[in-house]
PDB file of C-alpha atoms and ligand atoms in Angstrom:
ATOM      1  CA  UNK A 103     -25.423   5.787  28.345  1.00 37.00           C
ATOM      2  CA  UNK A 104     -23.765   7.485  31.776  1.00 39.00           C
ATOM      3  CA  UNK A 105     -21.249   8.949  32.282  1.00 43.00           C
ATOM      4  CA  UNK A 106     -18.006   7.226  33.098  1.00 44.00           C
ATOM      5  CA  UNK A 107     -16.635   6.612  36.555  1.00 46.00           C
ATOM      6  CA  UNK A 108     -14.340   8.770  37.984  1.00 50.00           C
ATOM      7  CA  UNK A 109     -10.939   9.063  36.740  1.00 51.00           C
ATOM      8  CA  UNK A 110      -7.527   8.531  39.297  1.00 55.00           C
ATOM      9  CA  UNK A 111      -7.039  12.356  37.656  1.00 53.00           C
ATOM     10  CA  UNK A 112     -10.067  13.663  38.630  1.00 49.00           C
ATOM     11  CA  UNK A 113     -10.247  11.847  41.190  1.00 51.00           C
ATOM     12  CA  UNK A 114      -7.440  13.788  43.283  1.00 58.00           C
ATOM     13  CA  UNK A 115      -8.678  17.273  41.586  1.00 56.00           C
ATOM     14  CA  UNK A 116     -12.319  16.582  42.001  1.00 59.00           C
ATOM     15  CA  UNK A 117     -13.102  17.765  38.826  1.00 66.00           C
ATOM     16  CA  UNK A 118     -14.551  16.068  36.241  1.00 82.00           C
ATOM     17  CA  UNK A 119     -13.184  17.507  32.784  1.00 95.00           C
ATOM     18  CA  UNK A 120     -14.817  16.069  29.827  1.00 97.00           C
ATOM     19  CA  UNK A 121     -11.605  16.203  27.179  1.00 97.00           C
ATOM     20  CA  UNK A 122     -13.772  14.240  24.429  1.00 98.00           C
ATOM     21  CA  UNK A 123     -17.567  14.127  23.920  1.00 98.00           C
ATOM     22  CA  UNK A 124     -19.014  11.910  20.888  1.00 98.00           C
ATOM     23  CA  UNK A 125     -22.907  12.627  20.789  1.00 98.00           C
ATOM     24  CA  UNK A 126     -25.634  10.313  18.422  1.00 98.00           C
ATOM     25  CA  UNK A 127     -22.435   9.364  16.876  1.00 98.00           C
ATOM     26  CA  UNK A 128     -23.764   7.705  13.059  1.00 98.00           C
ATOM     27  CA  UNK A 129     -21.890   6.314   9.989  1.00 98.00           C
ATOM     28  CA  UNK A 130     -23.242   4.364   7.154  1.00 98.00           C
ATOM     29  CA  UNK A 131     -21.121   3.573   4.122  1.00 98.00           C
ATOM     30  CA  UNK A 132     -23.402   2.661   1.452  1.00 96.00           C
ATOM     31  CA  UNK A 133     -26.574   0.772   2.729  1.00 96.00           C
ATOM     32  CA  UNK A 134     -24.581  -0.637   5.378  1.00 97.00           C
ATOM     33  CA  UNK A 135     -25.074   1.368   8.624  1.00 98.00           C
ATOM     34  CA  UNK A 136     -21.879   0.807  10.707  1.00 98.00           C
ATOM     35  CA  UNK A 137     -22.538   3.236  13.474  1.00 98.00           C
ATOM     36  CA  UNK A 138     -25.944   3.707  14.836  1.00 98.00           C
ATOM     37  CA  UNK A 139     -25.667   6.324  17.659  1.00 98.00           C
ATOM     38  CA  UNK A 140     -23.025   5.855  19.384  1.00 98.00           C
ATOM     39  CA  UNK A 141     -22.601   7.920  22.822  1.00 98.00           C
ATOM     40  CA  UNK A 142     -19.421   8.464  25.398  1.00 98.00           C
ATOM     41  CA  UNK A 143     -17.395  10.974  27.291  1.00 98.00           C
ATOM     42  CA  UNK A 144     -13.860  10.376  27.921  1.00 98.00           C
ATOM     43  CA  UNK A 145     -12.608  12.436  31.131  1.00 98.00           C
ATOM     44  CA  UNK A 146      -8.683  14.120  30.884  1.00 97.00           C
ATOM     45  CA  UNK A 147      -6.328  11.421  32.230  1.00 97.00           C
ATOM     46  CA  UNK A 148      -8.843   8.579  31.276  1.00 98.00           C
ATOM     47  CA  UNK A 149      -8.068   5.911  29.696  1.00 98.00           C
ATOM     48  CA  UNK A 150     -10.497   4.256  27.968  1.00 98.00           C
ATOM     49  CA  UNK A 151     -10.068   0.910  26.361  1.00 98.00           C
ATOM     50  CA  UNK A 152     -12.825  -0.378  23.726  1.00 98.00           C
ATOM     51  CA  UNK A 153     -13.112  -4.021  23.057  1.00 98.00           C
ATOM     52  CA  UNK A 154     -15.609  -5.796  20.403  1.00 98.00           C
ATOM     53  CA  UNK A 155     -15.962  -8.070  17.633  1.00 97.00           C
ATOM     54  CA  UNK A 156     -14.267  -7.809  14.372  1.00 97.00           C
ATOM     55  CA  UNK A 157     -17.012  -5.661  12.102  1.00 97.00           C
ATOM     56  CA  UNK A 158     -18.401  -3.869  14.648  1.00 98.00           C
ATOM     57  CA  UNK A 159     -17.280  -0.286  14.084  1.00 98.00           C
ATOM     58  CA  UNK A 160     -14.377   0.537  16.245  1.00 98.00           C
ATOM     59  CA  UNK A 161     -12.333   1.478  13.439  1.00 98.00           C
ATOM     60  CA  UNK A 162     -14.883   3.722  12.253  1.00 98.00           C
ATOM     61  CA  UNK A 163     -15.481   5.095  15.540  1.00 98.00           C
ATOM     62  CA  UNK A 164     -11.761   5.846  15.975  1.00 97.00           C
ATOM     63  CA  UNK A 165     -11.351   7.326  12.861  1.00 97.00           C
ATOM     64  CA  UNK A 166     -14.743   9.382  12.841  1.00 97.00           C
ATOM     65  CA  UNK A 167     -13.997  10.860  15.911  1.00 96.00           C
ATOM     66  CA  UNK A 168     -10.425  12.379  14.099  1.00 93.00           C
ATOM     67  CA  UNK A 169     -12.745  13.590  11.278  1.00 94.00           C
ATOM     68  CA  UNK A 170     -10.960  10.496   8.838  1.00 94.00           C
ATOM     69  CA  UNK A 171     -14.409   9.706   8.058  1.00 95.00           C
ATOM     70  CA  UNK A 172     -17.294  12.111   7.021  1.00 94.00           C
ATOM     71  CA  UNK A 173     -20.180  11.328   9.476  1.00 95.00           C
ATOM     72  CA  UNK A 174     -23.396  11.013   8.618  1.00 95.00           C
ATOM     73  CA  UNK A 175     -25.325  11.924  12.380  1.00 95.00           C
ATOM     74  CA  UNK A 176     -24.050  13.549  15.823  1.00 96.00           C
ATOM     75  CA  UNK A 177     -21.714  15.289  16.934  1.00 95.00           C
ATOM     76  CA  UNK A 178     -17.932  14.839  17.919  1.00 97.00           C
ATOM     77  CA  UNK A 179     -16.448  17.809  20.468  1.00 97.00           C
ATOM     78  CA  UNK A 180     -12.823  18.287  21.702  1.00 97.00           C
ATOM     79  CA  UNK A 181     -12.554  20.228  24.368  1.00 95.00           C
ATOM     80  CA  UNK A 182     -15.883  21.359  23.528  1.00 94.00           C
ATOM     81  CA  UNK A 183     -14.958  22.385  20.191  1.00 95.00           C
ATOM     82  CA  UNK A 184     -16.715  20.722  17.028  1.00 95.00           C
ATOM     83  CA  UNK A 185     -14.895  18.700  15.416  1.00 96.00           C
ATOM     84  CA  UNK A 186     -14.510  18.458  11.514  1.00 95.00           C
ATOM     85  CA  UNK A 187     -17.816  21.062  11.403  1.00 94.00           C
ATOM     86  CA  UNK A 188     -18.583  24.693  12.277  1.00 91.00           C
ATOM     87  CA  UNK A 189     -22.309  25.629  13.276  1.00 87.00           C
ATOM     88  CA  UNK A 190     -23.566  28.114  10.539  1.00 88.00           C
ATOM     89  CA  UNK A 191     -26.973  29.405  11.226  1.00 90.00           C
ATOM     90  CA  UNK A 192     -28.877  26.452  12.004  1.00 89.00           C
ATOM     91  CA  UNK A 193     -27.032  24.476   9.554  1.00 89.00           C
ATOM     92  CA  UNK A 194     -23.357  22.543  10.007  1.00 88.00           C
ATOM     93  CA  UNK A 195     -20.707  22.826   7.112  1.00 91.00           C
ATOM     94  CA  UNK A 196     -17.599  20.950   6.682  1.00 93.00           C
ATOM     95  CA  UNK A 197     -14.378  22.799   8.342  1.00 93.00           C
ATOM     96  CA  UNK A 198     -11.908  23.847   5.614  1.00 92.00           C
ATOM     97  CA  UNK A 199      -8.893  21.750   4.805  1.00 90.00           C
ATOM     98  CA  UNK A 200      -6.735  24.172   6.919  1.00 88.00           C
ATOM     99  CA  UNK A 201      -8.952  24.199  10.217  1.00 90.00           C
ATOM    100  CA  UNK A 202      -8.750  20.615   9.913  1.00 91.00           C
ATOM    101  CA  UNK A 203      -6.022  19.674   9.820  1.00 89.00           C
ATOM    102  CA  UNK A 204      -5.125  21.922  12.603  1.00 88.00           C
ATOM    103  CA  UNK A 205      -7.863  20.168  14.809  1.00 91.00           C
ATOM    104  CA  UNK A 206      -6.212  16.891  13.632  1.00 92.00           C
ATOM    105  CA  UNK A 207      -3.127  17.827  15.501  1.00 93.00           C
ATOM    106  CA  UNK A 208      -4.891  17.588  18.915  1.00 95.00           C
ATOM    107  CA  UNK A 209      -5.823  13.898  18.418  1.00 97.00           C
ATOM    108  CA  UNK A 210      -2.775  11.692  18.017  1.00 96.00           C
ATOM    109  CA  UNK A 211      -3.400   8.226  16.234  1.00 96.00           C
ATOM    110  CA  UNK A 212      -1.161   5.139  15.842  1.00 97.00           C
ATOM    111  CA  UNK A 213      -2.796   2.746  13.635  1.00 95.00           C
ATOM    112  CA  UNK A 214      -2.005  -1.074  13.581  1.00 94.00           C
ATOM    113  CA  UNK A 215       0.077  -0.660  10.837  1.00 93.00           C
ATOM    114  CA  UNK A 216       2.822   1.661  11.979  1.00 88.00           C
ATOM    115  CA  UNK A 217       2.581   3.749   8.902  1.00 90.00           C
ATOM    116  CA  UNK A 218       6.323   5.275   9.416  1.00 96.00           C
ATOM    117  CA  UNK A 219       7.131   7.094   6.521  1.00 97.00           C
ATOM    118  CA  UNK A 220       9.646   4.935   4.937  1.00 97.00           C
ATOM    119  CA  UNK A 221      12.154   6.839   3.487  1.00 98.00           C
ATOM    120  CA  UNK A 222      12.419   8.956   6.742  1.00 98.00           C
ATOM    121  CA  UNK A 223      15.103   8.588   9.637  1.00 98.00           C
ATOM    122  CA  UNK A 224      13.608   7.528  12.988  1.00 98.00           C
ATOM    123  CA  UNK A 225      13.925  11.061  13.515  1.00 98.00           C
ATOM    124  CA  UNK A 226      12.707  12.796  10.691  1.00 98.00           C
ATOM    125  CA  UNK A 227       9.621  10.882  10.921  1.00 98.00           C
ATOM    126  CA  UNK A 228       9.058  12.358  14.200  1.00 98.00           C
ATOM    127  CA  UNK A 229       9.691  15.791  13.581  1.00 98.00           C
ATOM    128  CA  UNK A 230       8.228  16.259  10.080  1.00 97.00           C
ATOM    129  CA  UNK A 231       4.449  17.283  11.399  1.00 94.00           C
ATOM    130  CA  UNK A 232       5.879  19.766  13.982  1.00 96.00           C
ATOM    131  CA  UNK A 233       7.863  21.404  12.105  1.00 97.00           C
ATOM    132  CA  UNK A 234       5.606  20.930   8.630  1.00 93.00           C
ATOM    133  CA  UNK A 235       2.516  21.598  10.628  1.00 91.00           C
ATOM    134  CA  UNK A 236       2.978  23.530  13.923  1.00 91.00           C
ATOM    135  CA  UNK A 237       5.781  25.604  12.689  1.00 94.00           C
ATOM    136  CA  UNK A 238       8.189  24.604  15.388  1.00 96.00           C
ATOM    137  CA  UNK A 239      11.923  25.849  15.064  1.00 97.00           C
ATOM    138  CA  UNK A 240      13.835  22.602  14.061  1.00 97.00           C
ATOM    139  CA  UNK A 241      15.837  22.199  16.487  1.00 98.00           C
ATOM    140  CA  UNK A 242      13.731  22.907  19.204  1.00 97.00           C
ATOM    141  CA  UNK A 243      11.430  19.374  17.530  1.00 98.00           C
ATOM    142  CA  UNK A 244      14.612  17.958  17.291  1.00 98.00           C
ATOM    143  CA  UNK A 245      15.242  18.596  20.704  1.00 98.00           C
ATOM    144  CA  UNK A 246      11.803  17.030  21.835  1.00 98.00           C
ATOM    145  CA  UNK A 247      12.225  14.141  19.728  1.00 98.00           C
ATOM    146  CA  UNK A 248      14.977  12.837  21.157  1.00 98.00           C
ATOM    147  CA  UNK A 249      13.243  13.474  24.608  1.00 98.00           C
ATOM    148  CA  UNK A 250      10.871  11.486  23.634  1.00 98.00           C
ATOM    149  CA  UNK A 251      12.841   9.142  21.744  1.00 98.00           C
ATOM    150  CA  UNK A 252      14.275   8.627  25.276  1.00 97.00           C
ATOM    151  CA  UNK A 253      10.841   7.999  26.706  1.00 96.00           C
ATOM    152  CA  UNK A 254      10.274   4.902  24.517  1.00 97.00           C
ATOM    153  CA  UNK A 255      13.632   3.559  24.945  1.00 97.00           C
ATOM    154  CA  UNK A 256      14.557   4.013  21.358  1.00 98.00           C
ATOM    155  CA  UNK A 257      17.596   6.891  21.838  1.00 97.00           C
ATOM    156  CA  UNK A 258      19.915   5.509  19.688  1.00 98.00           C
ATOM    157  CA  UNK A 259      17.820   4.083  16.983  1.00 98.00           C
ATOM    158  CA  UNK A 260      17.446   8.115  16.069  1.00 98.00           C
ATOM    159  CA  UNK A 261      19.067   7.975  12.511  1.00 98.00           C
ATOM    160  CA  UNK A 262      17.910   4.642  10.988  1.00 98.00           C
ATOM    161  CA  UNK A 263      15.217   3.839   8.814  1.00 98.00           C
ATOM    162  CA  UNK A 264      11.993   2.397   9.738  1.00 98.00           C
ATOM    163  CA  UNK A 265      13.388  -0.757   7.833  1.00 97.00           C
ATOM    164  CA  UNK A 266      15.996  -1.119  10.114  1.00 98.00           C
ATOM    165  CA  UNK A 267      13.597  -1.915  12.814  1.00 97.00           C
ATOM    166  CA  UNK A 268      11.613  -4.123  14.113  1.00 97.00           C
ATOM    167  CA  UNK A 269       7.577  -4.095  14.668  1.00 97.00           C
ATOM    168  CA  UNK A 270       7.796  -3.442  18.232  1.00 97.00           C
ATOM    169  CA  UNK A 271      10.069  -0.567  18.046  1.00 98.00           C
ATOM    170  CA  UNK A 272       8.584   0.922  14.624  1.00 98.00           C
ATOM    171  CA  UNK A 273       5.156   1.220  16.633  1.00 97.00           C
ATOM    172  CA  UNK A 274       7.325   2.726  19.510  1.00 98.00           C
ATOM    173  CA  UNK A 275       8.719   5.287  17.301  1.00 98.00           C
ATOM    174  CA  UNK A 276       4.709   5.688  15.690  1.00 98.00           C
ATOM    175  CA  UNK A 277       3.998   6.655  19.195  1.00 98.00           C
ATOM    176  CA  UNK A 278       6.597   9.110  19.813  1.00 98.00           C
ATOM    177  CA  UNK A 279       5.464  10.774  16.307  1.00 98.00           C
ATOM    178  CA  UNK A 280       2.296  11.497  17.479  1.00 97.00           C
ATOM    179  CA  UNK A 281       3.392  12.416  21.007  1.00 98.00           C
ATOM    180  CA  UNK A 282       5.665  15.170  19.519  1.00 98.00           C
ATOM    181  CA  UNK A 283       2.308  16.976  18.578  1.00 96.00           C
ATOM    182  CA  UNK A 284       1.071  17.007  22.080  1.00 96.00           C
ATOM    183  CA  UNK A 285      -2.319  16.167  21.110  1.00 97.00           C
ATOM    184  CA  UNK A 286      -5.045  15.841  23.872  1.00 97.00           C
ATOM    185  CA  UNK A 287      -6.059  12.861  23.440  1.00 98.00           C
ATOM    186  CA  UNK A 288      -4.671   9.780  22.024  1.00 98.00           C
ATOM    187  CA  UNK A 289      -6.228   7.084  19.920  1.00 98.00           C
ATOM    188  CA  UNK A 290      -4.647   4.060  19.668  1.00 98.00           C
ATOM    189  CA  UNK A 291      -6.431   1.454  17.448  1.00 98.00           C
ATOM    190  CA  UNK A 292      -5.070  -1.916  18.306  1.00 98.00           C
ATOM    191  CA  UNK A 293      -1.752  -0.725  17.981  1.00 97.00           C
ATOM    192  CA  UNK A 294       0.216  -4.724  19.275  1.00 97.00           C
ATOM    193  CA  UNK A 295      -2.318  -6.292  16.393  1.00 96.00           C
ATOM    194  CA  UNK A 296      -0.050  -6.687  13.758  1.00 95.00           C
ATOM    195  CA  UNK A 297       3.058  -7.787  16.248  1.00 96.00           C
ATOM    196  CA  UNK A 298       4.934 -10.944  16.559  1.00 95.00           C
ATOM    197  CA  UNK A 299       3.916 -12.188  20.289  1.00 95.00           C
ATOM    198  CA  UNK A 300       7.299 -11.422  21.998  1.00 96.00           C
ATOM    199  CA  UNK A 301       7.131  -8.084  20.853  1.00 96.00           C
ATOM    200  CA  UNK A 302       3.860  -6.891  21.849  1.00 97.00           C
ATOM    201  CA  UNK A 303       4.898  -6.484  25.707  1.00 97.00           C
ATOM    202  CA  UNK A 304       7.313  -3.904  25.037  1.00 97.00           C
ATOM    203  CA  UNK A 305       5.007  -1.503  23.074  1.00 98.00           C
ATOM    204  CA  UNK A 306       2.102  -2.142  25.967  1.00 98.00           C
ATOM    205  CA  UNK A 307       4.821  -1.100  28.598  1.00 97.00           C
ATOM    206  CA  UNK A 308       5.222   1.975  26.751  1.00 98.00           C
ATOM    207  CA  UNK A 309       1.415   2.715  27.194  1.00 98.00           C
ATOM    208  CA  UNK A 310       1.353   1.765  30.109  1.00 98.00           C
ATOM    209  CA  UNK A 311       3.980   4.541  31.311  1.00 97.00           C
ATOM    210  CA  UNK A 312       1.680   7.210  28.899  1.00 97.00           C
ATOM    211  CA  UNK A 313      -0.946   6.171  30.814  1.00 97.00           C
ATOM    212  CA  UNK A 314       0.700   6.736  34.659  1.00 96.00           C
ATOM    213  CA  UNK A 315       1.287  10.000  33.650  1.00 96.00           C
ATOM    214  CA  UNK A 316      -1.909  11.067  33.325  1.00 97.00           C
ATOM    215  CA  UNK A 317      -2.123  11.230  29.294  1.00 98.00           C
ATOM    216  CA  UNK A 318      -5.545  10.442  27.888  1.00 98.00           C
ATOM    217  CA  UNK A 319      -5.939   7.511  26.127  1.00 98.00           C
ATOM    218  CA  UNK A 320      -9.050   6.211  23.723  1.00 98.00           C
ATOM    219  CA  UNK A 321      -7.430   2.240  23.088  1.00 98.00           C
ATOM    220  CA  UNK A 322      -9.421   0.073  20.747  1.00 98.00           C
ATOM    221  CA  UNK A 323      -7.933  -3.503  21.548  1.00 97.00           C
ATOM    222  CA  UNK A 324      -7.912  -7.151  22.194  1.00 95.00           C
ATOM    223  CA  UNK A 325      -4.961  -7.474  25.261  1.00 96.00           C
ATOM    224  CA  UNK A 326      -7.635  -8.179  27.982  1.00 96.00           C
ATOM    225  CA  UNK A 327      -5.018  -7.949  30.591  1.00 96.00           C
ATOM    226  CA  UNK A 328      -3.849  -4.480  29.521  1.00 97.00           C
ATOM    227  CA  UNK A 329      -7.591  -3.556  29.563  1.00 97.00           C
ATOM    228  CA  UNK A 330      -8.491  -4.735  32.895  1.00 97.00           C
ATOM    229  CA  UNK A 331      -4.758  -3.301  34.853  1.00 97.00           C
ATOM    230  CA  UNK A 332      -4.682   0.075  32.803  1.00 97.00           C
ATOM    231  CA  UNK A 333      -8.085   1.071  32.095  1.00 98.00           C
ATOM    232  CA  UNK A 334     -10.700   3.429  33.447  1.00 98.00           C
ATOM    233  CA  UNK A 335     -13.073   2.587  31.825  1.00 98.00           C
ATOM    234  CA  UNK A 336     -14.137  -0.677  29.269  1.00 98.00           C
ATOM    235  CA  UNK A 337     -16.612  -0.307  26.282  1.00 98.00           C
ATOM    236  CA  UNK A 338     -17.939  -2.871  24.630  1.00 98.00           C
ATOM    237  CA  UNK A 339     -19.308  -2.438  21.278  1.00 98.00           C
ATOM    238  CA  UNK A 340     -21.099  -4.863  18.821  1.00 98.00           C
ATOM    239  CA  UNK A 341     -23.358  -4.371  16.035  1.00 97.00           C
ATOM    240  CA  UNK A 342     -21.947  -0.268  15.954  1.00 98.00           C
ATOM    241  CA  UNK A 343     -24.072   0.575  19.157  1.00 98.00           C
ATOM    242  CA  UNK A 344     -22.544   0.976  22.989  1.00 98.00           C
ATOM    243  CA  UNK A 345     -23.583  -2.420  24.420  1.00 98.00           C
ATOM    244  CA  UNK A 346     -21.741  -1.718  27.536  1.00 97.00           C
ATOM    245  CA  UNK A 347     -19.647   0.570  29.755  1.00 98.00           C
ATOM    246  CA  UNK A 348     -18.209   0.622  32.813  1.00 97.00           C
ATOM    247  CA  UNK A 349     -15.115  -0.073  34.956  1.00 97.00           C
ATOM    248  CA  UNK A 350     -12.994  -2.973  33.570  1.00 97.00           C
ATOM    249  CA  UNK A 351     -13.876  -4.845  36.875  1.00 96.00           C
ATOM    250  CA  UNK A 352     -17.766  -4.144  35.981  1.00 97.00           C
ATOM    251  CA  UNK A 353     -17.484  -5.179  32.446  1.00 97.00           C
ATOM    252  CA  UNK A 354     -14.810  -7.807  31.899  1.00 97.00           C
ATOM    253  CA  UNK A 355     -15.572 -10.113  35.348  1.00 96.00           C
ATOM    254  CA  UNK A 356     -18.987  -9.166  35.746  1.00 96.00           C
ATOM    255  CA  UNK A 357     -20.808  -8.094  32.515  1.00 97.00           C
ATOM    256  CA  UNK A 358     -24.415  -8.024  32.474  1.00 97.00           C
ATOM    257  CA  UNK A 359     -25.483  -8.184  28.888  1.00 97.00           C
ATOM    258  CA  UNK A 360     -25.722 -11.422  27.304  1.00 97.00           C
ATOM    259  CA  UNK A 361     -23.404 -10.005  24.019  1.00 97.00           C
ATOM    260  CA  UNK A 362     -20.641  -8.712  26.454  1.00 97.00           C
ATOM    261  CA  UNK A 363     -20.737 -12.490  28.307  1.00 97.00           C
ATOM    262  CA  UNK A 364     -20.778 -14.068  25.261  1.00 97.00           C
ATOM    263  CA  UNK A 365     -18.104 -11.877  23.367  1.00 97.00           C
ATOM    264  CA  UNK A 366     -15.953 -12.161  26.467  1.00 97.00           C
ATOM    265  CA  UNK A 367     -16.091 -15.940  26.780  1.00 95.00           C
ATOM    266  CA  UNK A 368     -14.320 -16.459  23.356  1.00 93.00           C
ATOM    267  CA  UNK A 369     -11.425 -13.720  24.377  1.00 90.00           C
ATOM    268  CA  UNK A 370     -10.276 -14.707  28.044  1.00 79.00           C
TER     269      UNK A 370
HETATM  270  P1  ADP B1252     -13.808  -3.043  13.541  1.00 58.03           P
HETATM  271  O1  ADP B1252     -12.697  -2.064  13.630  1.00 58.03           O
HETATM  272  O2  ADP B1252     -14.633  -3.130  14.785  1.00 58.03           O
HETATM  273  O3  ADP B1252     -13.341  -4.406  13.103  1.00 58.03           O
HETATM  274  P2  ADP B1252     -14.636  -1.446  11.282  1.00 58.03           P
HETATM  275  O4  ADP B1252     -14.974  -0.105  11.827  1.00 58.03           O
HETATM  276  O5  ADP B1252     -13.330  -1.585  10.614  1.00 58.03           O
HETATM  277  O6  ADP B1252     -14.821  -2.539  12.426  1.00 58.03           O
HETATM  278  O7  ADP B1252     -15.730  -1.871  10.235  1.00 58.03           O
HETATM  279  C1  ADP B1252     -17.101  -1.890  10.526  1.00 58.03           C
HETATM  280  C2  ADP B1252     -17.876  -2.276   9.273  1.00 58.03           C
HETATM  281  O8  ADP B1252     -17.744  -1.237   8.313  1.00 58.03           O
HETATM  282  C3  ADP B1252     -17.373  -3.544   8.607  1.00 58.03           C
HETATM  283  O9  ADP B1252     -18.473  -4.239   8.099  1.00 58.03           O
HETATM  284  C4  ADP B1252     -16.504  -3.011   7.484  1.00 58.03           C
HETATM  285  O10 ADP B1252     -16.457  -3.916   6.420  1.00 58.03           O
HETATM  286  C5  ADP B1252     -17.213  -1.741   7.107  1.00 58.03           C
HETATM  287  N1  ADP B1252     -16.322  -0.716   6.552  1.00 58.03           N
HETATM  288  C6  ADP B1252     -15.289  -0.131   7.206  1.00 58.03           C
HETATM  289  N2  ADP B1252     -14.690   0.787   6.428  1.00 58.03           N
HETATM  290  C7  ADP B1252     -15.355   0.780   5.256  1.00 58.03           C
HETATM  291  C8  ADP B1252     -15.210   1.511   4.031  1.00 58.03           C
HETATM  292  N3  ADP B1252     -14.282   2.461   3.870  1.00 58.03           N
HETATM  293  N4  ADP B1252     -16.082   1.235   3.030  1.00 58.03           N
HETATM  294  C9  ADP B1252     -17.056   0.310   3.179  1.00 58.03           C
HETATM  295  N5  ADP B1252     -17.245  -0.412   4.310  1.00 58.03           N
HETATM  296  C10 ADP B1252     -16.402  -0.183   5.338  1.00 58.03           C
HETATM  297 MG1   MG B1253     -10.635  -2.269  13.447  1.00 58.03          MG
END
């Protein structure tokens, strides 16, 4: 595995900031090994779209790299910080409840499923982990939720209920939630899946602004077109190893292993 390419962000700073660093990356649940090593570096203001057949461990990877799942081999590092583990001697023990959820905080995730809590305003939903989590004065949250209630065109939707709202704009409002922590990094894992098809542009357009300004972005998904205008960089995973990497022109017009060509010729 190399690195990636250059980033548009580091590409006017010449630097080349690793945010995110997954090492020999393994999970197995049971006998069944789901990932066997998995290796990549995602740069600050990449974004970094991973595509792959159903089964092959994106999910995992996604939520491994938040510390969701308990891995088995490797090494995860934030800002090259350990994540989920602290280095004891020579040996590696589990972070406390407290550290981690802290750590949590710096990787925002918005599942397929919006997972709003229901009985929540639009705006409570947003503000409940600052203020439950990082302590912020109420209405200083409530202050930058509505900002970025703004941001995904969902202002005056502030005081309904999840309910109330459709797919498109309850994913919408599951990004602004886990913008309000100002995590850095984002992990997005195939967050248009479970939309009707008229709805799904509106929630990409909202990535795709996150995106122009320079946020980082890990996006497990199937929108091929949103891969190959937004992203940085395309990985293609099968089988729970890195088949292939590279920019989206590289790997979605020209792939050059046999499982990216084939996986590609079902999708476009
Ligand atoms: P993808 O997101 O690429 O579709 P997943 O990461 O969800 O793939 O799943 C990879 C494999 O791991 C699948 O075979 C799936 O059935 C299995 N798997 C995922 N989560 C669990 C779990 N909690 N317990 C047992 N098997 C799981
Ligand atoms: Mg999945």
């Amino acid at each position: 595995m190399t690195a990636s390419s250059t980033t548009p962000a580091a590409r006017e700073t010449g630097a080349r900031e690793v945010v995110l660093r997954v090492t020999g990356l393994k999970k197995r649940f049971g006998p069944l090994e789901v990932l066997k090593g998995v290796d990549l570096t995602v740069e600050r203001g990449e974004v970094m779209c991973i595509i792959g057949p159903s089964g092959s461990g994106k999910s995992t990877l996604l939520r491994s790299m938040n510390h969701l799942e308990e891995i088995d081999g490797g090494r995860v590092e934030l800002d090259g910080e350990l994540v989920g583990y602290r280095q004891h001697g020579h040996k590696y023990v589990t972070l406390p409840e407290k550290f981690l959820a802290r750590q949590r905080t710096k990787m925002g995730m918005v599942f397929q499923s919006f997972n709003l809590f229901p009985h929540m305003t639009v705006l409570q939903n947003i503000i409940e982990s600052p203020v439950g989590v990082l302590k912020q004065d109420s209405k200083e949250a409530k202050a930058t939720a509505m900002a970025l209630l703004e941001k995904v065109g969902l202002a005056e939707k502030a005081h309904h209920y999840p309910r109330q709202l459709s797919g498109g704009q309850q994913q919408r409002v599951a990004i602004a939630r886990a913008l309000a922590m100002k995590p850095r990094v984002m992990l997005f894992d195939e967050p248009t899946s479970a939309l009707d098809p008229e709805l799904v542009g509106e929630v990409l357009d909202v990535m795709k602004d996150l995106a122009r300004e320079g946020l980082t972005m890990v996006v497990v998904t199937h929108e091929m077109g949103f891969a190959r205008e937004v992203a940085d960089s395309v990985l293609f995973m099968d089988g729970g190893v890195v088949v292939e990497r590279g920019h989206p022109h590289d790997v979605l017009l020209n792939p050059q292993m046999p499982r990216t060509r084939e996986f590609l010729s079902k999708v476009l």
